[in-house]
Amino acid sequence: MNRPPPYFPQNQLSPPDENRYRKFKFVVAGLILLLIGLVVGAGVGIYYLIRWLF
């Protein structure tokens, strides 16, 4: 039982998606916009909270 392991091909079986990088850029841009929106929303919320307290 001193056999080498079976051969597994190193290349992908399906061709790579041509729009993969474009989709990735859209996802990253969306996440950045969401983060900016959350920071701005938190800032506005804190502003109104401080204004309401004093």
mmCIF file of C-alpha atoms in Angstrom:
data_model
loop_
_atom_site.group_PDB
_atom_site.id
_atom_site.type_symbol
_atom_site.label_atom_id
_atom_site.label_comp_id
_atom_site.label_asym_id
_atom_site.label_seq_id
_atom_site.Cartn_x
_atom_site.Cartn_y
_atom_site.Cartn_z
ATOM 1 C CA MET A 1 0.000 0.000 0.000
ATOM 2 C CA ASN A 2 2.879 2.365 -0.735
ATOM 3 C CA ARG A 3 1.084 4.296 -3.476
ATOM 4 C CA PRO A 4 1.188 8.028 -4.166
ATOM 5 C CA PRO A 5 -2.038 9.950 -3.524
ATOM 6 C CA PRO A 6 -4.467 10.306 -6.435
ATOM 7 C CA TYR A 7 -3.907 13.187 -8.832
ATOM 8 C CA PHE A 8 -6.080 16.246 -8.306
ATOM 9 C CA PRO A 9 -6.030 18.754 -11.172
ATOM 10 C CA GLN A 10 -4.779 22.186 -10.156
ATOM 11 C CA ASN A 11 -6.753 24.206 -12.701
ATOM 12 C CA GLN A 12 -10.413 25.150 -12.314
ATOM 13 C CA LEU A 13 -12.976 22.993 -14.037
ATOM 14 C CA SER A 14 -15.067 25.984 -15.067
ATOM 15 C CA PRO A 15 -13.526 29.015 -16.780
ATOM 16 C CA PRO A 16 -13.083 32.072 -14.519
ATOM 17 C CA ASP A 17 -15.843 34.670 -14.553
ATOM 18 C CA GLU A 18 -14.812 37.657 -16.663
ATOM 19 C CA ASN A 19 -16.837 40.122 -14.546
ATOM 20 C CA ARG A 20 -15.520 38.844 -11.211
ATOM 21 C CA TYR A 21 -13.276 41.864 -10.548
ATOM 22 C CA ARG A 22 -16.033 44.273 -11.586
ATOM 23 C CA LYS A 23 -18.505 42.607 -9.208
ATOM 24 C CA PHE A 24 -15.897 42.722 -6.429
ATOM 25 C CA LYS A 25 -15.393 46.469 -6.990
ATOM 26 C CA PHE A 26 -19.158 47.040 -6.768
ATOM 27 C CA VAL A 27 -19.359 45.079 -3.502
ATOM 28 C CA VAL A 28 -16.431 46.991 -1.988
ATOM 29 C CA ALA A 29 -17.853 50.347 -3.119
ATOM 30 C CA GLY A 30 -21.245 49.413 -1.627
ATOM 31 C CA LEU A 31 -19.673 48.441 1.683
ATOM 32 C CA ILE A 32 -17.698 51.706 1.812
ATOM 33 C CA LEU A 33 -20.845 53.731 1.095
ATOM 34 C CA LEU A 34 -22.735 51.802 3.780
ATOM 35 C CA LEU A 35 -19.951 52.463 6.286
ATOM 36 C CA ILE A 36 -19.893 56.176 5.443
ATOM 37 C CA GLY A 37 -23.677 56.275 5.830
ATOM 38 C CA LEU A 38 -23.477 54.609 9.233
ATOM 39 C CA VAL A 39 -20.799 57.049 10.441
ATOM 40 C CA VAL A 40 -22.766 60.079 9.184
ATOM 41 C CA GLY A 41 -25.974 58.709 10.715
ATOM 42 C CA ALA A 42 -24.266 58.140 14.050
ATOM 43 C CA GLY A 43 -22.862 61.674 13.947
ATOM 44 C CA VAL A 44 -26.261 63.196 13.231
ATOM 45 C CA GLY A 45 -27.817 61.056 15.965
ATOM 46 C CA ILE A 46 -25.224 62.139 18.518
ATOM 47 C CA TYR A 47 -25.702 65.792 17.484
ATOM 48 C CA TYR A 48 -29.469 65.626 18.032
ATOM 49 C CA LEU A 49 -29.018 63.683 21.289
ATOM 50 C CA ILE A 50 -26.659 66.333 22.705
ATOM 51 C CA ARG A 51 -28.987 69.108 21.449
ATOM 52 C CA TRP A 52 -31.961 67.401 23.124
ATOM 53 C CA LEU A 53 -30.099 66.949 26.435
ATOM 54 C CA PHE A 54 -28.918 70.588 26.748
#
